mmCIF file of C-alpha atoms in Angstrom:
data_model
loop_
_atom_site.group_PDB
_atom_site.id
_atom_site.type_symbol
_atom_site.label_atom_id
_atom_site.label_comp_id
_atom_site.label_asym_id
_atom_site.label_seq_id
_atom_site.Cartn_x
_atom_site.Cartn_y
_atom_site.Cartn_z
ATOM 1 C CA UNK A 1 -1.677 13.069 -18.851
ATOM 2 C CA UNK A 2 -2.058 11.864 -15.174
ATOM 3 C CA UNK A 3 0.079 9.162 -13.828
ATOM 4 C CA UNK A 4 -2.364 7.753 -11.197
ATOM 5 C CA UNK A 5 -2.254 4.031 -10.880
ATOM 6 C CA UNK A 6 0.058 3.494 -13.787
ATOM 7 C CA UNK A 7 2.694 0.900 -12.117
ATOM 8 C CA UNK A 8 0.030 -1.761 -12.739
ATOM 9 C CA UNK A 9 -0.832 -1.544 -16.331
ATOM 10 C CA UNK A 10 3.009 -1.189 -17.080
ATOM 11 C CA UNK A 11 3.663 -4.500 -15.306
ATOM 12 C CA UNK A 12 0.889 -6.191 -17.018
ATOM 13 C CA UNK A 13 2.225 -4.643 -20.666
ATOM 14 C CA UNK A 14 5.545 -6.223 -19.819
ATOM 15 C CA UNK A 15 4.178 -9.499 -18.731
ATOM 16 C CA UNK A 16 2.229 -9.379 -22.142
ATOM 17 C CA UNK A 17 5.381 -8.890 -24.178
ATOM 18 C CA UNK A 18 7.022 -11.561 -22.661
ATOM 19 C CA UNK A 19 4.228 -14.168 -22.647
ATOM 20 C CA UNK A 20 2.949 -13.421 -26.200
ATOM 21 C CA UNK A 21 -0.367 -11.564 -25.223
ATOM 22 C CA UNK A 22 -2.730 -9.919 -22.664
ATOM 23 C CA UNK A 23 -4.639 -13.418 -21.772
ATOM 24 C CA UNK A 24 -1.147 -15.219 -20.904
ATOM 25 C CA UNK A 25 -0.208 -12.218 -18.866
ATOM 26 C CA UNK A 26 -3.205 -11.998 -16.792
ATOM 27 C CA UNK A 27 -2.941 -15.781 -16.185
ATOM 28 C CA UNK A 28 0.741 -15.254 -14.949
ATOM 29 C CA UNK A 29 -0.622 -12.386 -13.020
ATOM 30 C CA UNK A 30 -3.093 -14.325 -11.134
ATOM 31 C CA UNK A 31 -0.185 -16.670 -9.781
ATOM 32 C CA UNK A 32 2.717 -14.357 -9.672
ATOM 33 C CA UNK A 33 1.050 -11.241 -7.643
ATOM 34 C CA UNK A 34 -0.460 -13.251 -4.781
ATOM 35 C CA UNK A 35 2.763 -15.246 -4.455
ATOM 36 C CA UNK A 36 4.384 -11.917 -3.959
ATOM 37 C CA UNK A 37 1.652 -10.512 -1.678
ATOM 38 C CA UNK A 38 2.281 -13.873 0.373
ATOM 39 C CA UNK A 39 5.947 -13.503 0.528
ATOM 40 C CA UNK A 40 5.826 -9.875 1.705
ATOM 41 C CA UNK A 41 3.521 -10.612 4.041
ATOM 42 C CA UNK A 42 5.408 -13.532 5.423
ATOM 43 C CA UNK A 43 8.636 -11.194 5.869
ATOM 44 C CA UNK A 44 6.672 -8.545 7.573
ATOM 45 C CA UNK A 45 5.079 -10.917 10.105
ATOM 46 C CA UNK A 46 8.672 -12.440 10.665
ATOM 47 C CA UNK A 47 9.980 -8.796 11.471
ATOM 48 C CA UNK A 48 7.331 -8.386 13.938
ATOM 49 C CA UNK A 49 8.182 -11.793 15.703
ATOM 50 C CA UNK A 50 10.732 -14.057 14.393
ATOM 51 C CA UNK A 51 8.724 -17.112 14.617
ATOM 52 C CA UNK A 52 7.435 -18.998 11.322
ATOM 53 C CA UNK A 53 3.967 -20.129 12.828
ATOM 54 C CA UNK A 54 3.242 -16.333 13.498
ATOM 55 C CA UNK A 55 4.223 -15.209 10.253
ATOM 56 C CA UNK A 56 2.278 -17.712 8.391
ATOM 57 C CA UNK A 57 -1.000 -17.046 10.706
ATOM 58 C CA UNK A 58 -0.445 -13.479 10.073
ATOM 59 C CA UNK A 59 -0.305 -13.917 6.441
ATOM 60 C CA UNK A 60 -3.196 -16.202 6.191
ATOM 61 C CA UNK A 61 -5.335 -13.834 8.155
ATOM 62 C CA UNK A 62 -4.907 -10.995 5.786
ATOM 63 C CA UNK A 63 -4.946 -12.697 2.574
ATOM 64 C CA UNK A 64 -8.039 -14.882 3.122
ATOM 65 C CA UNK A 65 -10.087 -13.210 5.971
ATOM 66 C CA UNK A 66 -12.299 -9.976 4.908
ATOM 67 C CA UNK A 67 -11.696 -7.657 7.618
ATOM 68 C CA UNK A 68 -13.570 -4.903 5.873
ATOM 69 C CA UNK A 69 -16.795 -7.094 6.078
ATOM 70 C CA UNK A 70 -15.844 -8.226 9.793
ATOM 71 C CA UNK A 71 -15.725 -4.424 10.776
ATOM 72 C CA UNK A 72 -18.748 -3.696 8.724
ATOM 73 C CA UNK A 73 -20.829 -6.068 10.914
ATOM 74 C CA UNK A 74 -19.588 -5.054 13.916
ATOM 75 C CA UNK A 75 -20.689 -1.515 12.955
ATOM 76 C CA UNK A 76 -24.162 -2.476 12.044
ATOM 77 C CA UNK A 77 -24.676 -4.597 15.035
ATOM 78 C CA UNK A 78 -23.360 -1.700 17.413
ATOM 79 C CA UNK A 79 -25.416 0.979 15.765
ATOM 80 C CA UNK A 80 -28.890 -0.818 15.060
ATOM 81 C CA UNK A 81 -28.843 -3.248 17.906
ATOM 82 C CA UNK A 82 -29.595 -5.985 15.714
ATOM 83 C CA UNK A 83 -27.242 -9.189 14.918
ATOM 84 C CA UNK A 84 -25.960 -8.280 11.365
ATOM 85 C CA UNK A 85 -24.951 -11.117 9.174
ATOM 86 C CA UNK A 86 -21.986 -12.763 10.094
ATOM 87 C CA UNK A 87 -18.478 -11.999 8.270
ATOM 88 C CA UNK A 88 -17.602 -14.174 5.396
ATOM 89 C CA UNK A 89 -14.059 -15.352 4.234
ATOM 90 C CA UNK A 90 -12.500 -13.431 1.474
ATOM 91 C CA UNK A 91 -12.752 -15.245 -2.095
ATOM 92 C CA UNK A 92 -10.166 -13.368 -3.707
ATOM 93 C CA UNK A 93 -6.597 -11.723 -2.955
ATOM 94 C CA UNK A 94 -6.920 -8.140 -4.144
ATOM 95 C CA UNK A 95 -5.813 -5.641 -4.882
ATOM 96 C CA UNK A 96 -2.520 -8.034 -5.851
ATOM 97 C CA UNK A 97 0.159 -6.062 -6.991
ATOM 98 C CA UNK A 98 -0.803 -3.123 -4.757
ATOM 99 C CA UNK A 99 -1.091 -4.722 -1.814
ATOM 100 C CA UNK A 100 2.490 -6.370 -2.124
ATOM 101 C CA UNK A 101 3.904 -3.283 -2.671
ATOM 102 C CA UNK A 102 2.453 -1.568 0.592
ATOM 103 C CA UNK A 103 3.632 -4.606 2.520
ATOM 104 C CA UNK A 104 6.941 -4.021 1.273
ATOM 105 C CA UNK A 105 6.533 -0.020 2.171
ATOM 106 C CA UNK A 106 5.889 -1.496 5.776
ATOM 107 C CA UNK A 107 8.861 -3.979 5.936
ATOM 108 C CA UNK A 108 11.104 -1.105 5.011
ATOM 109 C CA UNK A 109 9.468 1.191 7.982
ATOM 110 C CA UNK A 110 10.442 -1.674 10.311
ATOM 111 C CA UNK A 111 13.799 -1.977 9.067
ATOM 112 C CA UNK A 112 14.161 1.710 9.401
ATOM 113 C CA UNK A 113 13.146 1.716 12.761
ATOM 114 C CA UNK A 114 15.630 -1.006 13.868
ATOM 115 C CA UNK A 115 18.709 0.711 12.265
ATOM 116 C CA UNK A 116 17.794 3.917 9.966
ATOM 117 C CA UNK A 117 21.024 3.781 7.796
ATOM 118 C CA UNK A 118 21.286 5.743 4.622
ATOM 119 C CA UNK A 119 20.878 2.495 2.450
ATOM 120 C CA UNK A 120 17.614 1.605 4.309
ATOM 121 C CA UNK A 121 16.282 5.167 3.842
ATOM 122 C CA UNK A 122 16.945 4.720 0.101
ATOM 123 C CA UNK A 123 15.116 1.365 -0.110
ATOM 124 C CA UNK A 124 12.529 3.012 1.723
ATOM 125 C CA UNK A 125 12.111 5.840 -0.466
ATOM 126 C CA UNK A 126 12.197 3.647 -3.526
ATOM 127 C CA UNK A 127 9.137 1.495 -1.934
ATOM 128 C CA UNK A 128 7.176 4.735 -1.529
ATOM 129 C CA UNK A 129 7.686 5.869 -4.900
ATOM 130 C CA UNK A 130 6.310 2.381 -5.996
ATOM 131 C CA UNK A 131 3.201 2.936 -3.739
ATOM 132 C CA UNK A 132 2.782 6.467 -5.562
ATOM 133 C CA UNK A 133 2.591 5.116 -9.306
ATOM 134 C CA UNK A 134 0.608 1.985 -8.287
ATOM 135 C CA UNK A 135 -2.525 2.484 -6.447
ATOM 136 C CA UNK A 136 -4.066 5.744 -5.094
ATOM 137 C CA UNK A 137 -5.550 4.251 -1.890
ATOM 138 C CA UNK A 138 -1.782 2.413 -1.281
ATOM 139 C CA UNK A 139 0.185 5.724 -1.311
ATOM 140 C CA UNK A 140 -2.445 7.743 0.629
ATOM 141 C CA UNK A 141 -2.171 5.267 3.343
ATOM 142 C CA UNK A 142 1.679 5.239 3.171
ATOM 143 C CA UNK A 143 2.031 8.964 3.323
ATOM 144 C CA UNK A 144 -0.340 9.225 6.334
ATOM 145 C CA UNK A 145 1.657 6.469 8.142
ATOM 146 C CA UNK A 146 4.825 8.346 7.318
ATOM 147 C CA UNK A 147 3.344 11.554 8.762
ATOM 148 C CA UNK A 148 1.993 9.729 12.042
ATOM 149 C CA UNK A 149 5.394 7.948 12.537
ATOM 150 C CA UNK A 150 7.450 11.125 12.149
ATOM 151 C CA UNK A 151 4.810 12.977 14.680
ATOM 152 C CA UNK A 152 5.172 10.212 17.156
ATOM 153 C CA UNK A 153 8.875 10.414 16.998
ATOM 154 C CA UNK A 154 9.316 14.054 17.278
ATOM 155 C CA UNK A 155 6.865 14.292 19.950
ATOM 156 C CA UNK A 156 8.433 11.729 22.185
ATOM 157 C CA UNK A 157 5.752 9.294 22.091
ATOM 158 C CA UNK A 158 8.025 6.630 20.055
ATOM 159 C CA UNK A 159 11.425 7.085 21.467
ATOM 160 C CA UNK A 160 12.870 3.759 19.792
ATOM 161 C CA UNK A 161 14.240 5.404 16.528
ATOM 162 C CA UNK A 162 17.852 5.421 16.098
ATOM 163 C CA UNK A 163 19.868 8.457 16.002
ATOM 164 C CA UNK A 164 19.145 10.217 12.591
ATOM 165 C CA UNK A 165 16.539 7.554 11.680
ATOM 166 C CA UNK A 166 13.788 9.950 11.596
ATOM 167 C CA UNK A 167 15.449 12.660 9.799
ATOM 168 C CA UNK A 168 16.464 10.177 6.901
ATOM 169 C CA UNK A 169 12.791 8.900 6.813
ATOM 170 C CA UNK A 170 11.506 12.505 6.381
ATOM 171 C CA UNK A 171 14.116 12.880 3.651
ATOM 172 C CA UNK A 172 13.433 9.628 1.969
ATOM 173 C CA UNK A 173 9.723 10.399 2.211
ATOM 174 C CA UNK A 174 10.465 13.840 0.603
ATOM 175 C CA UNK A 175 12.612 12.698 -2.150
ATOM 176 C CA UNK A 176 10.179 10.180 -3.221
ATOM 177 C CA UNK A 177 7.325 12.719 -3.096
ATOM 178 C CA UNK A 178 9.252 14.804 -5.914
ATOM 179 C CA UNK A 179 9.862 11.827 -7.940
ATOM 180 C CA UNK A 180 6.140 11.246 -7.863
ATOM 181 C CA UNK A 181 5.294 14.894 -9.081
ATOM 182 C CA UNK A 182 3.165 13.569 -11.971
ATOM 183 C CA UNK A 183 0.850 11.533 -9.495
ATOM 184 C CA UNK A 184 0.038 14.173 -6.945
ATOM 185 C CA UNK A 185 0.540 17.708 -8.870
ATOM 186 C CA UNK A 186 -2.814 17.117 -10.539
ATOM 187 C CA UNK A 187 -4.371 17.052 -7.162
ATOM 188 C CA UNK A 188 -2.742 20.036 -5.834
ATOM 189 C CA UNK A 189 -3.370 22.075 -9.167
ATOM 190 C CA UNK A 190 -7.284 20.689 -9.075
ATOM 191 C CA UNK A 191 -6.716 19.924 -12.771
ATOM 192 C CA UNK A 192 -9.909 18.772 -14.812
ATOM 193 C CA UNK A 193 -8.636 15.245 -14.799
ATOM 194 C CA UNK A 194 -8.342 14.840 -11.100
ATOM 195 C CA UNK A 195 -11.756 16.742 -10.619
ATOM 196 C CA UNK A 196 -13.343 14.383 -13.145
ATOM 197 C CA UNK A 197 -11.562 11.368 -11.203
ATOM 198 C CA UNK A 198 -13.287 12.370 -7.704
ATOM 199 C CA UNK A 199 -16.602 13.191 -9.276
ATOM 200 C CA UNK A 200 -16.785 9.773 -10.956
ATOM 201 C CA UNK A 201 -15.747 8.162 -7.453
ATOM 202 C CA UNK A 202 -17.729 10.087 -5.070
ATOM 203 C CA UNK A 203 -20.184 12.397 -6.919
ATOM 204 C CA UNK A 204 -18.434 15.925 -5.849
ATOM 205 C CA UNK A 205 -15.437 17.746 -5.815
ATOM 206 C CA UNK A 206 -14.384 19.742 -2.622
#
């Protein structure tokens, strides 16, 4: 059994039990998850710059503007020499739960840099674990960011970390990875279920 992307269905199942069925759970999720994402983004924007207008603007840009479409338009225009179709505004907020938990992870990283206490390291590790059990493209992004942050800090490129902060960051990430062994062990072991996933996703396994 592969524990890939399992937290979302578990949360929906709990909501279904509380609401009396899956239709009601999906309806509640449509209101609850976007709200959680908006609040997490607002908090993250506030940490970067303590102004409500900045946090609200950053939240709106992330939630409503389709950045993938914008980057695709820029790339097509640059490579073809022909003006591509203009970018559109995103019509939906997705992925809802995984995006909120990923922003929560970013919040914990910023808080760690502002003061790398043991308590904050524990919260960071907990947020990383939630990402590991929620969405493949959340935890792989989060793991890459942790590695990049550690590399910048240890190499001296980012000297703003408090004493012991980088060590606690590394320990928190390592403990979180161990707690999520059911998620990534199938990738390391090249299990049949993992191979099937990548073959369905990209048509090949390398």
